XYZ file of C-alpha atoms in Angstrom:
756
model
C 145.310 -29.108 -78.288
C 146.897 -25.999 -77.122
C 145.826 -22.952 -75.475
C 143.170 -20.850 -77.150
C 144.663 -17.603 -78.162
C 142.227 -15.848 -77.747
C 140.088 -14.907 -74.093
C 136.551 -13.708 -73.752
C 136.592 -10.008 -72.837
C 134.957 -10.178 -69.051
C 131.407 -8.348 -69.523
C 130.726 -5.259 -67.858
C 128.958 -6.193 -64.599
C 125.110 -5.715 -65.586
C 123.436 -3.206 -63.406
C 120.029 -4.717 -62.357
C 118.537 -1.356 -60.887
C 116.423 -0.138 -63.590
C 116.182 3.192 -61.911
C 120.087 3.531 -60.962
C 120.501 2.490 -65.109
C 117.724 5.394 -65.783
C 119.928 8.006 -63.889
C 123.322 7.072 -65.052
C 121.588 7.752 -68.576
C 120.406 10.983 -67.414
C 124.106 12.340 -65.831
C 125.638 10.958 -69.435
C 123.458 12.995 -71.532
C 123.232 16.475 -68.666
C 126.894 16.007 -69.338
C 126.982 16.175 -72.698
C 124.435 18.903 -73.225
C 126.548 20.656 -70.268
C 129.881 20.537 -72.336
C 127.844 21.742 -75.343
C 126.493 24.836 -74.314
C 130.037 25.794 -72.591
C 131.409 25.088 -76.186
C 128.637 27.248 -78.120
C 129.057 29.674 -75.236
C 132.721 29.883 -75.350
C 132.289 30.210 -79.627
C 129.569 32.950 -78.526
C 131.739 34.992 -76.146
C 134.640 35.171 -78.093
C 133.171 36.135 -80.894
C 131.206 38.935 -78.983
C 133.827 40.229 -76.442
C 136.753 38.012 -77.764
C 138.603 40.910 -79.966
C 137.974 43.263 -76.766
C 139.625 41.239 -74.124
C 142.689 40.444 -76.849
C 142.552 44.103 -77.333
C 142.651 44.589 -73.762
C 145.340 42.109 -73.334
C 147.307 43.622 -76.276
C 147.121 46.836 -74.657
C 148.379 45.709 -71.007
C 151.416 44.451 -72.812
C 152.418 47.231 -74.740
C 152.433 49.638 -72.208
C 153.952 47.908 -69.311
C 156.812 46.776 -71.837
C 157.499 50.514 -72.376
C 157.041 51.227 -68.730
C 160.402 52.036 -66.631
C 161.169 52.529 -63.096
C 160.510 55.926 -63.596
C 157.074 55.515 -64.606
C 156.348 54.965 -60.583
C 157.578 57.691 -59.619
C 156.235 60.261 -61.328
C 153.238 62.620 -60.279
C 151.646 64.920 -62.749
C 150.348 68.177 -61.212
C 146.898 69.268 -61.565
C 145.715 72.650 -61.969
C 143.048 74.918 -61.270
C 141.099 77.530 -63.006
C 139.461 80.543 -62.425
C 136.093 81.670 -65.141
C 139.229 83.630 -66.826
C 141.162 81.161 -67.368
C 144.061 81.824 -64.743
C 145.538 79.806 -62.762
C 144.011 79.500 -58.786
C 146.201 76.782 -57.682
C 147.548 73.654 -57.992
C 147.201 70.133 -56.492
C 150.033 67.984 -56.489
C 151.303 64.807 -54.382
C 154.937 64.566 -53.392
C 155.891 61.112 -53.837
C 158.708 62.235 -56.314
C 160.139 63.709 -53.560
C 159.800 60.886 -51.137
C 160.505 57.962 -53.056
C 162.007 55.452 -51.476
C 164.154 51.977 -52.884
C 163.371 49.054 -51.592
C 166.130 49.006 -49.555
C 165.588 51.982 -47.753
C 161.449 50.623 -47.139
C 161.520 49.080 -43.561
C 160.724 45.690 -43.116
C 158.091 46.234 -40.530
C 156.351 48.068 -43.735
C 156.199 45.489 -46.079
C 155.440 42.748 -43.862
C 152.428 44.839 -42.412
C 150.968 45.157 -46.079
C 151.428 41.475 -47.031
C 150.026 40.196 -44.289
C 146.496 42.402 -44.165
C 146.452 43.242 -48.092
C 147.911 39.957 -49.453
C 148.663 36.515 -47.853
C 149.869 34.899 -51.419
C 152.194 37.754 -52.544
C 155.152 35.958 -52.844
C 152.947 33.045 -54.462
C 150.909 33.960 -57.318
C 151.698 35.545 -60.428
C 150.124 38.756 -59.673
C 146.045 37.537 -60.076
C 143.906 35.821 -57.399
C 142.377 33.814 -59.365
C 139.452 32.634 -57.206
C 139.000 36.448 -56.136
C 138.526 37.127 -59.853
C 136.217 34.881 -60.157
C 134.078 36.035 -56.699
C 134.161 39.340 -58.373
C 132.638 38.111 -61.842
C 129.521 35.703 -59.673
C 128.876 39.260 -57.830
C 128.593 41.360 -60.731
C 126.083 38.918 -62.737
C 124.207 38.506 -59.263
C 123.991 42.282 -58.446
C 125.013 44.200 -61.202
C 128.215 45.658 -59.483
C 131.655 44.691 -58.729
C 132.799 44.955 -54.798
C 136.422 46.011 -54.212
C 137.796 43.136 -52.395
C 140.388 40.034 -53.332
C 142.720 42.697 -55.690
C 146.251 41.748 -55.093
C 148.874 43.794 -54.271
C 149.619 43.645 -58.043
C 146.444 44.916 -58.973
C 146.184 47.571 -56.591
C 149.407 48.882 -58.081
C 148.023 48.934 -61.266
C 144.942 50.769 -60.228
C 146.739 53.308 -58.892
C 149.478 54.202 -61.933
C 147.984 52.621 -64.877
C 144.379 52.437 -65.735
C 141.307 54.860 -64.125
C 139.653 53.801 -60.662
C 136.160 52.737 -62.201
C 134.375 49.691 -60.337
C 133.186 47.583 -63.578
C 133.738 44.469 -64.735
C 136.063 45.457 -68.095
C 138.277 46.825 -65.389
C 138.777 43.462 -63.301
C 140.002 42.090 -66.708
C 142.485 44.945 -67.437
C 143.791 44.985 -64.156
C 144.132 41.025 -64.563
C 146.490 41.367 -67.914
C 148.245 43.955 -66.500
C 149.324 42.452 -63.164
C 150.192 39.272 -65.450
C 152.683 41.570 -67.724
C 154.346 42.857 -64.444
C 154.928 40.056 -62.922
C 156.787 39.179 -65.799
C 158.908 42.455 -66.165
C 159.673 43.266 -62.427
C 160.693 41.287 -59.556
C 158.014 41.105 -56.351
C 160.799 43.418 -54.580
C 160.607 45.725 -57.407
C 156.475 45.388 -57.426
C 156.366 46.174 -53.378
C 158.377 48.819 -53.878
C 156.491 50.205 -56.526
C 153.476 49.680 -54.657
C 154.384 51.047 -51.027
C 155.697 53.796 -52.826
C 152.301 54.692 -55.313
C 149.509 54.147 -52.229
C 147.271 56.928 -51.015
C 148.083 57.892 -47.053
C 144.917 60.834 -47.313
C 145.586 64.175 -47.180
C 147.266 64.897 -50.274
C 150.092 62.376 -49.206
C 151.186 59.737 -51.336
C 153.725 56.575 -50.292
C 154.692 55.778 -47.407
C 157.656 58.863 -46.578
C 155.346 61.027 -47.511
C 153.081 59.857 -44.792
C 155.601 59.363 -42.139
C 156.467 62.711 -42.597
C 153.157 64.242 -43.220
C 151.675 62.538 -40.072
C 154.686 62.438 -37.193
C 157.242 64.805 -39.008
C 159.450 62.561 -39.354
C 161.447 59.221 -41.870
C 159.581 56.260 -41.570
C 162.689 54.360 -40.303
C 162.137 56.351 -37.348
C 158.975 55.018 -36.412
C 158.068 52.412 -33.945
C 155.734 48.854 -34.737
C 152.775 50.901 -33.668
C 153.384 53.774 -36.076
C 154.156 51.588 -39.178
C 150.920 49.626 -38.254
C 148.919 52.769 -38.335
C 149.992 54.101 -41.450
C 149.784 51.219 -43.216
C 146.302 51.003 -41.896
C 145.025 53.990 -43.982
C 145.566 53.308 -47.604
C 142.431 50.831 -47.377
C 140.008 53.342 -47.194
C 142.032 57.136 -47.130
C 138.591 58.428 -45.920
C 137.232 55.733 -43.638
C 140.883 55.661 -42.510
C 141.828 59.319 -42.457
C 143.726 60.033 -39.280
C 142.948 63.760 -39.176
C 138.849 62.841 -38.822
C 138.636 59.345 -37.764
C 141.476 58.290 -35.959
C 139.336 55.630 -33.955
C 139.176 53.981 -36.990
C 142.301 54.274 -38.313
C 143.374 52.527 -34.417
C 141.069 49.951 -34.960
C 142.652 48.949 -38.196
C 146.328 48.974 -36.692
C 144.764 46.660 -34.050
C 144.021 44.181 -36.759
C 147.273 44.885 -38.701
C 149.196 44.107 -35.928
C 147.425 40.730 -35.190
C 147.807 39.469 -38.318
C 151.390 40.291 -38.341
C 151.130 38.240 -34.672
C 149.322 35.241 -36.393
C 151.291 35.218 -39.792
C 154.650 34.757 -37.493
C 156.393 37.788 -38.589
C 156.303 39.959 -35.142
C 156.311 37.772 -31.718
C 153.922 38.087 -29.033
C 155.863 41.046 -26.644
C 156.083 43.212 -30.459
C 152.512 42.916 -30.857
C 151.478 43.521 -27.131
C 153.773 46.745 -26.448
C 152.616 48.075 -30.134
C 148.904 47.919 -29.632
C 149.079 49.413 -26.051
C 150.971 52.595 -27.201
C 149.522 55.663 -27.967
C 149.776 57.698 -30.979
C 149.891 60.847 -31.244
C 150.017 62.877 -35.026
C 153.047 65.934 -35.385
C 151.521 67.298 -38.590
C 153.471 68.682 -40.841
C 152.825 71.992 -41.353
C 151.295 72.508 -44.653
C 150.127 75.499 -46.932
C 146.588 76.414 -45.759
C 143.844 75.755 -48.397
C 142.351 78.875 -48.869
C 138.321 78.644 -49.603
C 138.463 78.210 -52.868
C 140.563 75.461 -53.149
C 138.652 73.262 -50.573
C 135.360 73.817 -53.071
C 137.191 73.316 -55.978
C 138.356 70.048 -54.596
C 135.131 68.825 -53.424
C 133.287 69.909 -56.486
C 135.909 68.275 -58.922
C 135.919 64.703 -57.008
C 131.869 64.982 -56.808
C 132.157 65.709 -61.059
C 134.578 62.663 -61.147
C 132.675 60.079 -59.445
C 129.658 61.789 -61.885
C 131.808 61.135 -64.720
C 132.141 57.683 -63.536
C 128.343 56.833 -63.536
C 127.806 57.591 -59.721
C 124.008 58.717 -59.053
C 123.976 60.870 -56.151
C 121.077 60.286 -53.882
C 118.779 61.977 -50.771
C 116.111 60.221 -50.343
C 116.388 56.332 -49.041
C 113.695 53.650 -48.083
C 115.415 52.509 -44.772
C 118.321 52.792 -42.872
C 120.083 49.980 -44.579
C 119.752 51.593 -48.059
C 121.338 54.555 -47.040
C 124.703 52.908 -45.331
C 125.153 51.144 -48.582
C 124.751 54.369 -50.577
C 127.200 55.780 -48.123
C 129.807 53.442 -48.191
C 129.900 53.497 -51.867
C 129.733 57.401 -51.784
C 133.161 57.183 -49.440
C 134.682 54.699 -51.355
C 134.267 55.971 -54.755
C 134.901 59.803 -53.289
C 138.167 58.544 -52.177
C 139.379 57.252 -55.332
C 138.767 60.050 -56.840
C 140.110 62.520 -54.849
C 143.372 60.423 -54.729
C 143.341 61.223 -58.579
C 142.988 64.900 -57.958
C 147.139 64.994 -57.172
C 148.139 62.789 -59.323
C 146.568 62.741 -62.555
C 147.296 65.642 -64.037
C 143.881 66.996 -64.539
C 143.108 70.758 -65.547
C 139.818 72.328 -63.923
C 138.271 75.004 -65.329
C 135.873 76.492 -63.054
C 133.317 79.427 -62.036
C 134.969 81.211 -59.485
C 135.634 84.790 -60.402
C 138.485 85.845 -58.187
C 137.576 89.155 -58.090
C 133.706 88.745 -56.857
C 135.573 86.295 -54.390
C 137.767 89.212 -52.612
C 134.544 91.024 -52.666
C 132.827 88.596 -50.342
C 135.567 88.067 -48.639
C 135.776 91.614 -47.852
C 132.669 91.952 -46.634
C 132.771 89.083 -44.052
C 135.958 90.298 -42.734
C 135.091 94.087 -41.946
C 130.909 93.340 -40.703
C 132.649 90.961 -38.242
C 135.739 93.037 -37.722
C 134.577 93.787 -33.777
C 134.894 90.562 -32.677
C 138.359 89.624 -31.944
C 137.985 86.651 -29.355
C 140.358 83.796 -30.892
C 140.664 80.103 -29.761
C 144.050 78.724 -28.253
C 144.425 77.898 -32.208
C 144.265 81.051 -33.205
C 141.217 80.751 -34.701
C 138.553 84.112 -34.631
C 135.425 82.366 -32.642
C 132.924 84.751 -34.155
C 132.393 83.348 -37.678
C 130.797 83.751 -41.033
C 129.923 82.491 -44.533
C 128.497 83.189 -47.671
C 127.912 81.794 -51.267
C 127.130 83.145 -54.304
C 125.131 82.262 -57.219
C 125.251 83.628 -60.686
C 121.203 83.445 -61.548
C 122.219 82.780 -65.449
C 124.394 80.021 -65.202
C 123.494 78.400 -61.683
C 127.355 78.097 -60.644
C 129.005 79.447 -58.094
C 130.844 82.189 -58.708
C 132.340 83.329 -54.690
C 132.380 81.490 -51.698
C 133.608 82.428 -48.431
C 134.092 79.844 -45.579
C 135.175 82.101 -42.583
C 136.903 84.953 -41.846
C 140.469 85.472 -43.440
C 143.654 85.242 -41.180
C 146.823 84.240 -41.122
C 147.069 80.338 -39.999
C 148.078 77.301 -40.535
C 146.749 73.686 -40.827
C 143.015 72.457 -41.786
C 140.868 74.932 -43.641
C 137.103 74.372 -42.269
C 134.618 75.928 -45.155
C 131.533 76.443 -43.328
C 129.941 77.503 -46.455
C 129.513 73.956 -47.401
C 131.021 71.685 -44.837
C 129.036 73.094 -41.592
C 125.384 72.933 -40.985
C 123.490 74.985 -38.722
C 119.939 75.914 -38.067
C 118.099 78.292 -40.535
C 115.695 80.090 -38.492
C 113.500 81.537 -40.161
C 114.914 81.532 -43.463
C 114.004 78.256 -44.305
C 110.433 79.328 -44.546
C 110.100 80.402 -48.358
C 111.492 76.964 -49.032
C 109.362 74.653 -47.083
C 105.968 76.630 -46.081
C 105.166 79.409 -48.141
C 106.042 78.200 -51.680
C 104.447 74.574 -50.995
C 101.563 76.459 -49.968
C 101.511 79.143 -52.828
C 101.806 75.668 -54.861
C 98.393 74.409 -52.869
C 96.120 77.008 -53.725
C 97.111 79.853 -51.192
C 98.260 83.521 -53.010
C 100.028 86.241 -51.044
C 96.736 88.189 -50.060
C 95.078 84.745 -48.889
C 93.931 85.519 -45.490
C 95.221 83.496 -42.615
C 94.851 83.681 -39.181
C 97.563 84.845 -36.476
C 95.981 83.946 -33.161
C 98.336 82.446 -30.810
C 96.961 78.581 -30.114
C 97.945 75.675 -27.286
C 101.208 74.110 -27.983
C 102.116 76.498 -30.856
C 104.958 78.510 -31.453
C 105.161 82.643 -29.999
C 105.787 85.227 -32.693
C 108.993 86.708 -31.959
C 107.631 90.485 -31.470
C 105.069 88.837 -28.930
C 102.376 89.933 -31.443
C 99.397 88.132 -32.592
C 97.477 90.635 -35.545
C 94.816 88.304 -36.481
C 93.066 88.161 -39.363
C 96.022 88.953 -42.108
C 97.191 88.333 -45.780
C 100.122 86.009 -46.356
C 102.137 88.670 -47.467
C 102.224 90.360 -44.380
C 102.819 87.233 -42.224
C 106.189 86.724 -44.836
C 107.277 90.393 -44.014
C 106.596 90.400 -40.397
C 108.344 86.753 -40.376
C 105.417 85.643 -38.418
C 106.006 81.982 -36.647
C 102.572 81.086 -36.409
C 101.261 81.214 -39.578
C 104.280 79.498 -40.656
C 103.559 76.664 -38.474
C 100.036 76.236 -39.274
C 100.678 76.022 -43.016
C 103.572 73.608 -42.567
C 100.763 71.529 -40.580
C 98.401 71.627 -43.032
C 100.484 70.831 -46.140
C 102.424 68.187 -44.164
C 106.237 68.385 -42.912
C 106.551 64.933 -45.381
C 105.797 67.596 -48.577
C 107.354 70.524 -47.135
C 110.845 68.958 -46.093
C 110.388 66.995 -49.646
C 111.002 69.718 -51.473
C 114.701 70.408 -49.570
C 115.312 66.463 -50.560
C 114.801 67.366 -54.190
C 117.020 70.232 -54.021
C 119.949 68.167 -52.633
C 119.745 68.892 -48.870
C 122.235 66.363 -47.617
C 121.304 66.529 -43.574
C 117.206 66.289 -43.363
C 116.785 62.867 -40.938
C 113.339 61.803 -39.447
C 113.562 63.828 -36.427
C 112.785 66.371 -38.921
C 109.232 65.651 -39.675
C 107.473 67.713 -37.282
C 106.414 71.193 -37.168
C 108.807 73.005 -35.810
C 110.990 72.389 -38.769
C 108.734 75.477 -40.685
C 110.478 77.571 -38.300
C 113.950 76.501 -38.808
C 114.477 73.997 -35.857
C 116.225 71.240 -37.959
C 117.981 68.449 -36.151
C 121.151 68.899 -38.052
C 120.588 71.659 -39.918
C 121.894 73.462 -43.636
C 124.918 74.906 -45.318
C 125.045 78.145 -46.516
C 125.772 76.733 -49.546
C 122.401 74.366 -49.838
C 120.554 77.852 -48.894
C 122.096 79.379 -51.660
C 120.871 77.193 -54.518
C 117.640 76.662 -52.302
C 116.562 80.490 -53.088
C 118.330 80.275 -56.536
C 115.753 77.911 -57.640
C 112.932 80.198 -56.708
C 114.608 82.842 -58.826
C 115.361 80.354 -61.499
C 111.686 80.375 -62.252
C 111.201 77.092 -59.612
C 114.012 75.039 -61.524
C 116.831 73.560 -59.095
C 120.625 73.624 -60.452
C 122.687 71.620 -58.526
C 125.492 74.352 -56.769
C 128.752 73.603 -58.491
C 131.877 75.731 -59.770
C 133.531 73.307 -62.068
C 132.824 74.098 -65.527
C 134.889 71.268 -67.040
C 137.727 69.045 -66.544
C 140.219 67.416 -68.924
C 143.328 65.496 -68.784
C 146.747 67.091 -69.093
C 146.125 66.208 -72.849
C 142.909 68.472 -73.461
C 140.790 65.237 -73.608
C 137.296 65.821 -72.207
C 136.685 64.083 -68.646
C 133.970 65.951 -67.377
C 131.579 68.721 -69.127
C 129.363 70.384 -66.929
C 125.581 69.436 -67.554
C 122.815 72.511 -68.221
C 120.576 70.300 -66.551
C 117.527 71.785 -64.185
C 115.418 69.883 -62.293
C 111.569 71.614 -61.775
C 111.023 71.939 -57.884
C 108.457 74.898 -57.853
C 105.667 76.038 -60.369
C 106.644 79.069 -61.841
C 103.427 81.209 -60.504
C 104.345 79.800 -57.248
C 107.591 81.554 -57.212
C 106.816 84.726 -58.380
C 104.345 84.526 -55.527
C 107.039 84.093 -52.907
C 109.401 86.550 -55.044
C 106.766 88.813 -54.446
C 106.417 88.692 -50.954
C 109.867 88.855 -50.523
C 110.633 92.062 -52.166
C 108.011 93.129 -49.745
C 110.458 92.110 -46.806
C 112.974 94.640 -48.300
C 109.931 96.946 -48.030
C 109.325 99.583 -45.370
C 107.484 97.337 -42.259
C 109.339 94.348 -43.628
C 112.429 92.638 -41.155
C 114.876 93.310 -44.004
C 113.876 96.636 -44.919
C 117.353 98.677 -44.004
C 118.642 95.991 -46.354
C 117.368 97.371 -49.490
C 119.917 97.350 -52.453
C 120.041 101.192 -54.084
C 118.698 101.351 -57.529
C 117.906 97.575 -57.798
C 115.124 95.209 -56.954
C 116.126 92.750 -54.595
C 114.321 90.274 -52.707
C 115.164 88.147 -49.499
C 114.800 86.308 -46.053
C 116.030 87.145 -42.957
C 116.669 83.924 -40.166
C 117.377 84.015 -36.217
C 117.434 81.110 -34.139
C 115.391 81.464 -30.711
C 118.790 81.942 -28.607
C 120.158 84.267 -31.343
C 123.217 81.939 -32.002
C 122.625 81.587 -35.297
C 122.203 84.409 -38.239
C 121.120 84.139 -41.939
C 120.180 86.703 -44.778
C 119.218 84.753 -48.270
C 118.263 86.931 -51.139
C 118.529 87.998 -54.515
C 118.358 89.873 -57.717
C 117.797 89.120 -61.221
C 121.518 88.716 -61.342
C 122.894 86.903 -58.356
C 121.850 84.922 -55.371
C 123.648 85.307 -51.957
C 123.103 83.427 -48.613
C 125.521 84.408 -45.701
C 125.287 82.908 -42.416
C 126.805 84.442 -38.945
C 127.906 82.924 -35.454
C 130.129 81.126 -33.488
C 131.457 77.952 -34.009
C 130.203 76.660 -30.761
C 126.898 78.264 -30.840
C 126.728 80.490 -28.139
C 124.347 83.594 -27.770
C 125.197 86.580 -29.428
C 122.734 89.862 -28.274
C 122.892 91.810 -30.978
C 122.413 88.884 -33.525
C 119.761 88.529 -35.841
C 119.016 88.429 -40.061
C 118.944 91.883 -39.873
C 122.260 92.739 -38.414
C 125.285 90.678 -39.268
C 124.552 88.633 -41.836
C 122.071 91.455 -43.538
C 124.807 93.874 -43.137
C 127.646 91.377 -45.070
C 125.000 90.741 -48.091
C 124.139 94.851 -48.534
C 128.049 95.827 -48.541
C 128.570 92.727 -51.211
C 125.501 92.830 -52.752
C 126.248 96.861 -53.394
C 129.421 96.337 -54.999
C 128.452 93.506 -57.495
C 125.615 95.647 -58.910
C 127.283 99.167 -59.172
C 127.208 99.038 -62.891
C 124.716 96.648 -63.798
C 121.386 97.336 -65.785
C 118.331 97.685 -63.696
C 116.601 94.609 -63.386
C 113.130 93.835 -62.576
C 112.433 90.250 -60.845
C 110.429 88.098 -61.950
C 106.937 88.559 -59.344
C 104.177 88.621 -61.687
C 101.736 85.867 -60.925
C 97.436 85.858 -62.016
C 95.564 87.512 -59.878
C 97.977 89.854 -58.533
C 96.535 93.402 -58.414
C 97.746 96.428 -59.936
C 100.400 98.912 -58.289
C 102.968 97.801 -55.448
C 101.153 96.005 -53.269
C 97.288 93.814 -52.433
C 97.526 95.343 -48.751
C 94.405 94.310 -46.865
C 93.652 95.956 -43.723
C 94.962 94.128 -40.171
C 92.548 93.085 -38.141
C 92.027 94.346 -34.571
C 94.659 92.772 -32.315
C 92.842 90.440 -30.155
C 95.304 90.227 -27.438
C 99.045 91.719 -26.232
C 100.436 95.245 -27.342
C 99.754 97.241 -30.174
C 101.694 96.554 -33.257
C 105.132 98.514 -33.304
C 105.470 101.423 -35.920
C 106.517 100.348 -39.699
C 109.435 98.638 -39.021
C 110.092 95.969 -36.624
C 114.066 97.441 -36.529
C 114.954 100.884 -37.364
C 116.118 101.089 -41.155
C 120.348 102.434 -40.364
C 121.279 103.895 -43.671
C 124.898 104.080 -42.362
C 127.034 100.703 -41.459
C 127.764 101.461 -37.755
C 131.696 102.034 -36.667
C 133.699 99.298 -35.728
C 133.858 100.052 -32.043
C 130.050 100.756 -31.714
C 127.504 98.442 -31.022
C 124.536 97.971 -33.334
C 121.398 99.517 -32.453
C 118.866 96.682 -30.767
C 116.693 95.603 -33.165
C 113.235 94.745 -32.728
C 113.265 92.047 -35.260
C 113.883 88.259 -34.882
C 112.995 85.308 -36.305
C 113.163 83.269 -33.202
C 110.720 81.108 -31.933
C 109.949 79.080 -28.439
C 106.807 77.139 -27.306
C 107.093 79.412 -23.688
C 104.179 81.524 -22.905
C 104.410 84.681 -24.027
C 104.861 87.931 -22.122
C 104.056 91.485 -23.173
C 106.896 93.197 -24.754
C 108.883 96.029 -22.840
C 108.410 99.038 -25.137
C 111.778 98.971 -26.837
C 113.682 102.512 -27.372
C 115.438 103.048 -30.968
C 117.500 105.655 -32.005
C 116.575 108.266 -34.815
C 117.817 107.127 -37.955
C 121.098 109.311 -39.195
C 120.505 111.265 -42.090
C 121.625 109.386 -44.791
C 124.788 110.420 -46.744
C 124.112 112.351 -50.327
C 123.615 110.131 -53.316
C 126.030 109.679 -56.024
C 124.563 109.618 -58.839
C 128.076 109.557 -61.009
C 128.063 105.781 -61.606
C 131.750 104.223 -60.564
C 134.757 103.170 -62.569
C 133.681 99.877 -63.747
C 135.930 96.842 -62.156
C 137.450 93.679 -64.995
C 134.171 92.202 -63.938
C 132.588 90.246 -67.296
C 128.957 91.204 -67.468
C 127.279 88.717 -65.758
C 124.682 87.957 -69.262
C 127.901 86.661 -70.447
C 127.933 84.064 -67.540
């Protein structure tokens, strides 16, 4: 017989372990189920999102195909308009002027960016897929997408083609655009576009603009250390802003240099020399931004943030939560600020330039006698004010300091500086909350000194008096006691609900009732707080932005007329009534009462006379004014009723010249008929006699610029030191008032505030 044509097949060795057989079978079934799920999921995903994804892909293909090298040179100017549609200013980046070709960009610049931003730049096709997967997992896990992992190409896409919002769809669009860019342009071209389009803070786009801006010379003349310093900024233009955070910039410079050393693109000797080099900024002189422009930019950036769904917060459960919020805020703020200089926005504001000039003039004239300046030529004695239209809740005028010819950074003290408010804070954290809790202006309280408590500014303690008297005479003892009763937590909660941004844990003590806050408040915050009282207790975010559109008139942001109830209507009517009494005879603001227009207000002076405030309103407008030194120092005649009060009165008199007489909202249940529910004060248990009528002379004329103002008796200060018997204060006889002009002045070109 021949050999058999067929061979028996070898059987697979039989797995004798039953448990192992069961495991393998389970694994096979599981894999089959998993594949089925993936397949079904893929089908569902395609039919649910497939069309959107294909649309994104097609959008990227068409837009990149239509791009040219000129696309990456363009910079659209944003235009700011006042409330009448007239151009106030233009915001423009200068990347088109300072554009460098790839051959003109120093190798150190290219190597620095590749080393720190995208080490695989020359190897990938525009997308780091692992980074995309990490972003997707982050989105699934936390419902948000972080910024990490974007390639240089993706960052270029974000700067030129698509918006800055942090969403999963944006990440997908970024990926498609990046792939298309890599198909059309070379790596050297893309790197050229990137280096010329990234933002270096303070309005500088591209490395050459930054070089001239920060060192006042072209980039080819910079050292390795200076180049690494500039390359540190774009990763976080706010965090690494050399003007405000130069230490952060230097730390990142050192990180970049270390990366370059580790990557072998610089030698050890170069590294050591560069990290030891001192960096001195030589800022290119720019046109100084005025107070309107700085505030408009701030408000517009926040409006853009809001349009992207960002929610502003002022209350946090712990420090970690607050820190996380601040990081997210800073990241989005710098992105939106960056777009202001190239996005071609049309920014429509509520700013009234006529009223702006009047407020600036009031500040300049009132403080003209203070001529001392810093070495930089800035007046040492400063003032700031904010005016809000009560009908709209919008800021119509904002002055952040005295007007003078100078160059460089403009500090807008109206919203960027925070100072101790003195007694001007009492209506917001003490008295209106007390009225919320059952008190009325006629409620009797005890103005008697107690151990551990404050002293009254005039050293006088009046015993049993109504709250109205405590307000008009600015009694510190009463404010302290009421604040302790309603608790600091509740009192300060009203400030947090109104967006006061600098309240910290150390503020939850009785001293805050008298303005003893750790970080203080801004004039913008105080104006919005008092406007809330005038607006029946409803708070509106203080802004000057009405609308923002793109260059094609597509609306990006439209101001929402949202309001939040902070105080009850009855409580603010009581508070308004009391603050009207402040402006009457016997009140600390008696000399500041407006002619022919009901007004209400509150003075504020810190105990060392370093800060003076006056905040007040009519039915038409609310204005808050601060006066003091940038570097705090005592001013012998600084009180809420002197310089701040005079600025307020001068400005508000001008504002109301041609307006119809309008009563304030001051009615409340239980108010007696007549002007006031006067309650006789009890005999004083101690100290000196009550000063006659007013705590300061009622001045009817503005003092001349060269004459020192009369030393007033009113202060709103406090100190826990033991009181001493006050010396009698001599005052000059008030001058005879000038005859009242009954003929109305010629109307200005302002619109009727009723129109908004």
